[in-house]
mmCIF file of C-alpha atoms in Angstrom:
data_model
loop_
_atom_site.group_PDB
_atom_site.id
_atom_site.type_symbol
_atom_site.label_atom_id
_atom_site.label_comp_id
_atom_site.label_asym_id
_atom_site.label_seq_id
_atom_site.Cartn_x
_atom_site.Cartn_y
_atom_site.Cartn_z
ATOM 1 C CA MET W 1 11.675 40.970 5.641
ATOM 2 C CA THR W 2 13.944 38.568 4.172
ATOM 3 C CA LEU W 3 16.198 36.210 5.810
ATOM 4 C CA ASN W 4 18.994 37.609 4.105
ATOM 5 C CA VAL W 5 18.149 41.460 5.439
ATOM 6 C CA ILE W 6 17.920 39.531 8.763
ATOM 7 C CA LEU W 7 21.194 38.186 9.131
ATOM 8 C CA ARG W 8 22.754 41.164 7.773
ATOM 9 C CA LEU W 9 21.343 43.155 9.944
ATOM 10 C CA ASN W 10 23.908 44.824 12.724
ATOM 11 C CA ASN W 11 21.677 45.829 15.281
ATOM 12 C CA LEU W 12 19.631 43.240 16.650
ATOM 13 C CA LYS W 13 17.419 45.306 18.697
ATOM 14 C CA ASN W 14 15.936 46.302 15.400
ATOM 15 C CA ILE W 15 14.611 42.805 14.542
ATOM 16 C CA ASN W 16 10.805 41.589 14.283
ATOM 17 C CA PHE W 17 11.580 38.418 16.097
ATOM 18 C CA ALA W 18 7.796 37.285 15.547
ATOM 19 C CA GLU W 19 8.733 37.830 11.908
ATOM 20 C CA VAL W 20 11.823 35.397 11.937
ATOM 21 C CA ASN W 21 9.738 32.930 13.915
ATOM 22 C CA LYS W 22 7.241 32.780 11.296
ATOM 23 C CA PHE W 23 9.897 32.457 8.387
ATOM 24 C CA PHE W 24 11.683 29.234 10.114
ATOM 25 C CA ARG W 25 8.010 27.667 11.227
ATOM 26 C CA TYR W 26 7.299 27.752 7.454
ATOM 27 C CA ARG W 27 10.967 26.615 6.053
ATOM 28 C CA LYS W 28 10.297 23.275 4.580
ATOM 29 C CA MET W 29 14.237 22.037 3.976
ATOM 30 C CA GLY W 30 17.087 22.329 6.413
ATOM 31 C CA GLN W 31 19.798 24.563 5.259
ATOM 32 C CA MET W 32 22.951 23.908 3.140
ATOM 33 C CA ILE W 33 25.936 25.417 4.728
ATOM 34 C CA GLU W 34 29.538 26.045 2.873
ATOM 35 C CA LEU W 35 31.844 24.181 4.648
ATOM 36 C CA GLY W 36 35.701 24.968 3.335
ATOM 37 C CA ARG W 37 35.353 23.116 0.142
ATOM 38 C CA GLU W 38 32.345 21.137 0.695
ATOM 39 C CA LEU W 39 28.537 21.823 1.121
ATOM 40 C CA LEU W 40 27.002 20.458 4.130
ATOM 41 C CA ARG W 41 23.352 19.847 4.192
ATOM 42 C CA ILE W 42 20.373 18.117 6.337
ATOM 43 C CA ASN W 43 18.689 15.329 4.433
ATOM 44 C CA SER W 44 15.277 15.392 6.290
ATOM 45 C CA ALA W 45 14.032 12.338 5.119
ATOM 46 C CA LYS W 46 16.875 10.133 6.603
ATOM 47 C CA ASN W 47 17.530 12.426 9.556
ATOM 48 C CA THR W 48 21.065 12.379 8.366
ATOM 49 C CA VAL W 49 23.602 15.099 7.941
ATOM 50 C CA GLU W 50 25.195 14.948 3.734
ATOM 51 C CA TYR W 51 28.076 16.620 2.325
ATOM 52 C CA SER W 52 29.054 17.162 -1.222
ATOM 53 C CA LYS W 53 32.040 18.536 -2.890
ATOM 54 C CA ASP W 54 30.129 19.334 -6.326
ATOM 55 C CA GLY W 55 26.456 20.139 -4.798
ATOM 56 C CA ARG W 56 25.107 17.259 -7.314
ATOM 57 C CA ASN W 57 26.196 14.203 -5.225
ATOM 58 C CA TRP W 58 25.818 13.796 -1.911
ATOM 59 C CA ILE W 59 26.930 11.287 0.598
ATOM 60 C CA GLN W 60 25.855 10.554 4.060
ATOM 61 C CA ARG W 61 28.710 11.926 6.525
ATOM 62 C CA GLY W 62 28.284 9.703 9.734
ATOM 63 C CA PRO W 63 25.522 7.696 11.339
ATOM 64 C CA THR W 64 22.094 8.636 11.457
ATOM 65 C CA PHE W 65 21.400 11.441 13.556
ATOM 66 C CA ASN W 66 19.886 9.658 16.921
ATOM 67 C CA ARG W 67 19.475 13.174 18.804
ATOM 68 C CA GLY W 68 16.013 14.182 17.713
ATOM 69 C CA ILE W 69 14.863 15.137 14.139
ATOM 70 C CA LEU W 70 17.545 17.628 12.734
ATOM 71 C CA ARG W 71 16.136 20.990 11.690
ATOM 72 C CA ASP W 72 18.709 23.226 11.010
ATOM 73 C CA LEU W 73 22.758 23.803 10.688
ATOM 74 C CA CYS W 74 25.016 26.806 11.027
ATOM 75 C CA LEU W 75 28.687 27.576 11.460
ATOM 76 C CA PHE W 76 29.372 29.536 14.337
ATOM 77 C CA GLY W 77 33.074 29.605 14.970
ATOM 78 C CA GLN W 78 35.083 26.863 13.958
ATOM 79 C CA TYR W 79 32.335 24.249 14.462
ATOM 80 C CA VAL W 80 28.965 23.165 12.932
ATOM 81 C CA TYR W 81 26.101 23.930 15.265
ATOM 82 C CA ALA W 82 22.476 21.758 14.733
ATOM 83 C CA ALA W 83 19.298 22.563 16.036
ATOM 84 C CA SER W 84 17.223 19.578 16.751
ATOM 85 C CA SER W 85 13.890 18.646 18.368
ATOM 86 C CA LYS W 86 15.977 17.396 21.415
ATOM 87 C CA GLY W 87 18.013 20.408 21.564
ATOM 88 C CA VAL W 88 21.505 21.986 20.217
ATOM 89 C CA TYR W 89 24.744 19.923 19.232
ATOM 90 C CA PHE W 90 28.141 20.708 17.942
ATOM 91 C CA SER W 91 30.429 18.841 15.555
ATOM 92 C CA LYS W 92 34.242 19.531 15.570
ATOM 93 C CA ASP W 93 34.780 17.289 12.651
ATOM 94 C CA LYS W 94 32.421 18.393 9.725
ATOM 95 C CA GLY W 95 29.156 16.695 11.156
ATOM 96 C CA LEU W 96 31.267 13.157 11.309
ATOM 97 C CA ASN W 97 30.396 13.137 15.419
ATOM 98 C CA TRP W 98 28.121 15.269 17.556
ATOM 99 C CA TRP W 99 28.257 16.752 21.098
ATOM 100 C CA PRO W 100 25.459 18.435 23.102
ATOM 101 C CA LYS W 101 25.534 22.148 24.046
ATOM 102 C CA THR W 102 22.118 22.337 25.071
ATOM 103 C CA VAL W 103 19.690 19.157 26.010
ATOM 104 C CA THR W 104 16.815 20.285 28.162
ATOM 105 C CA PRO W 105 13.034 20.559 27.307
ATOM 106 C CA ILE W 106 13.094 24.225 29.097
ATOM 107 C CA TYR W 107 13.342 26.198 25.813
ATOM 108 C CA GLY W 108 11.208 23.868 23.621
ATOM 109 C CA GLU W 109 12.080 22.126 20.776
ATOM 110 C CA PHE W 110 14.947 24.218 18.389
ATOM 111 C CA GLN W 111 13.785 24.770 15.254
ATOM 112 C CA SER W 112 16.789 27.051 13.146
ATOM 113 C CA LEU W 113 20.045 28.883 14.728
ATOM 114 C CA MET W 114 21.291 32.046 13.171
ATOM 115 C CA VAL W 115 24.318 33.453 14.114
ATOM 116 C CA SER W 116 25.313 37.293 14.558
ATOM 117 C CA GLY W 117 28.585 38.279 15.703
ATOM 118 C CA THR W 118 29.571 36.347 18.808
ATOM 119 C CA GLN W 119 26.041 35.629 19.848
ATOM 120 C CA LEU W 120 23.813 32.484 18.829
ATOM 121 C CA TYR W 121 20.150 33.181 17.932
ATOM 122 C CA ALA W 122 17.575 30.341 17.990
ATOM 123 C CA VAL W 123 13.815 29.993 17.579
ATOM 124 C CA THR W 124 12.456 27.122 19.404
ATOM 125 C CA SER W 125 8.574 26.088 19.649
ATOM 126 C CA LYS W 126 8.764 28.222 23.270
ATOM 127 C CA GLY W 127 10.163 31.325 21.408
ATOM 128 C CA THR W 128 13.396 32.922 20.593
ATOM 129 C CA TYR W 129 16.270 33.288 22.598
ATOM 130 C CA TYR W 130 20.031 34.147 22.482
ATOM 131 C CA SER W 131 23.062 33.001 23.760
ATOM 132 C CA LYS W 132 26.346 34.692 24.791
ATOM 133 C CA ASP W 133 28.246 31.108 25.794
ATOM 134 C CA GLY W 134 28.355 29.539 22.404
ATOM 135 C CA GLY W 135 24.286 27.397 22.917
ATOM 136 C CA VAL W 136 25.096 26.418 26.875
ATOM 137 C CA ASN W 137 22.821 28.933 28.345
ATOM 138 C CA TRP W 138 19.939 30.861 26.440
ATOM 139 C CA ILE W 139 18.011 34.066 27.059
ATOM 140 C CA ARG W 140 14.714 34.715 26.032
ATOM 141 C CA THR W 141 14.216 37.895 23.721
#
C-alpha cells in the first residue's frame, strides 16, 4: 500500500495502520509541502524549516527549531503543522514562528502527521493516534 493510496482513502477504518507506521518509520527525509507559491521542507541536518520559490534554492525560515527534532510537516486548515520528537506544533506564518499543540510525553515521540478531512492523524513511537480538535487531544487507533 503506497502513501498516495493511504492519503486518498475516504474510509480510514480500512487503513492498515501497522503498514502506515512501517512506511513512516523508514522514511528518511521530512516531507516537503506546497504552500501557495512556495515549497516548505525540513532540513534535517540543521533541524530547520526552509522555503523555496523555485525548488532549487532553499532559504532558512526562522531560527533553528529548538522544540525537539523535526520529523514531518503538513497543512491542516490554514496552518502548517510540525511533528517533532517533543510534540506537535503549528505555525500561523508559514513556519517562521511555532506554537505548541501537544507537548506531553504521554503519546511518545511524534514521527509523522497526516490529514483526512477534519481529522489529524499521527504516528508516534507509542502507536497511531487521531485528533478531532486540531492536535490538542489524541485518541489511539
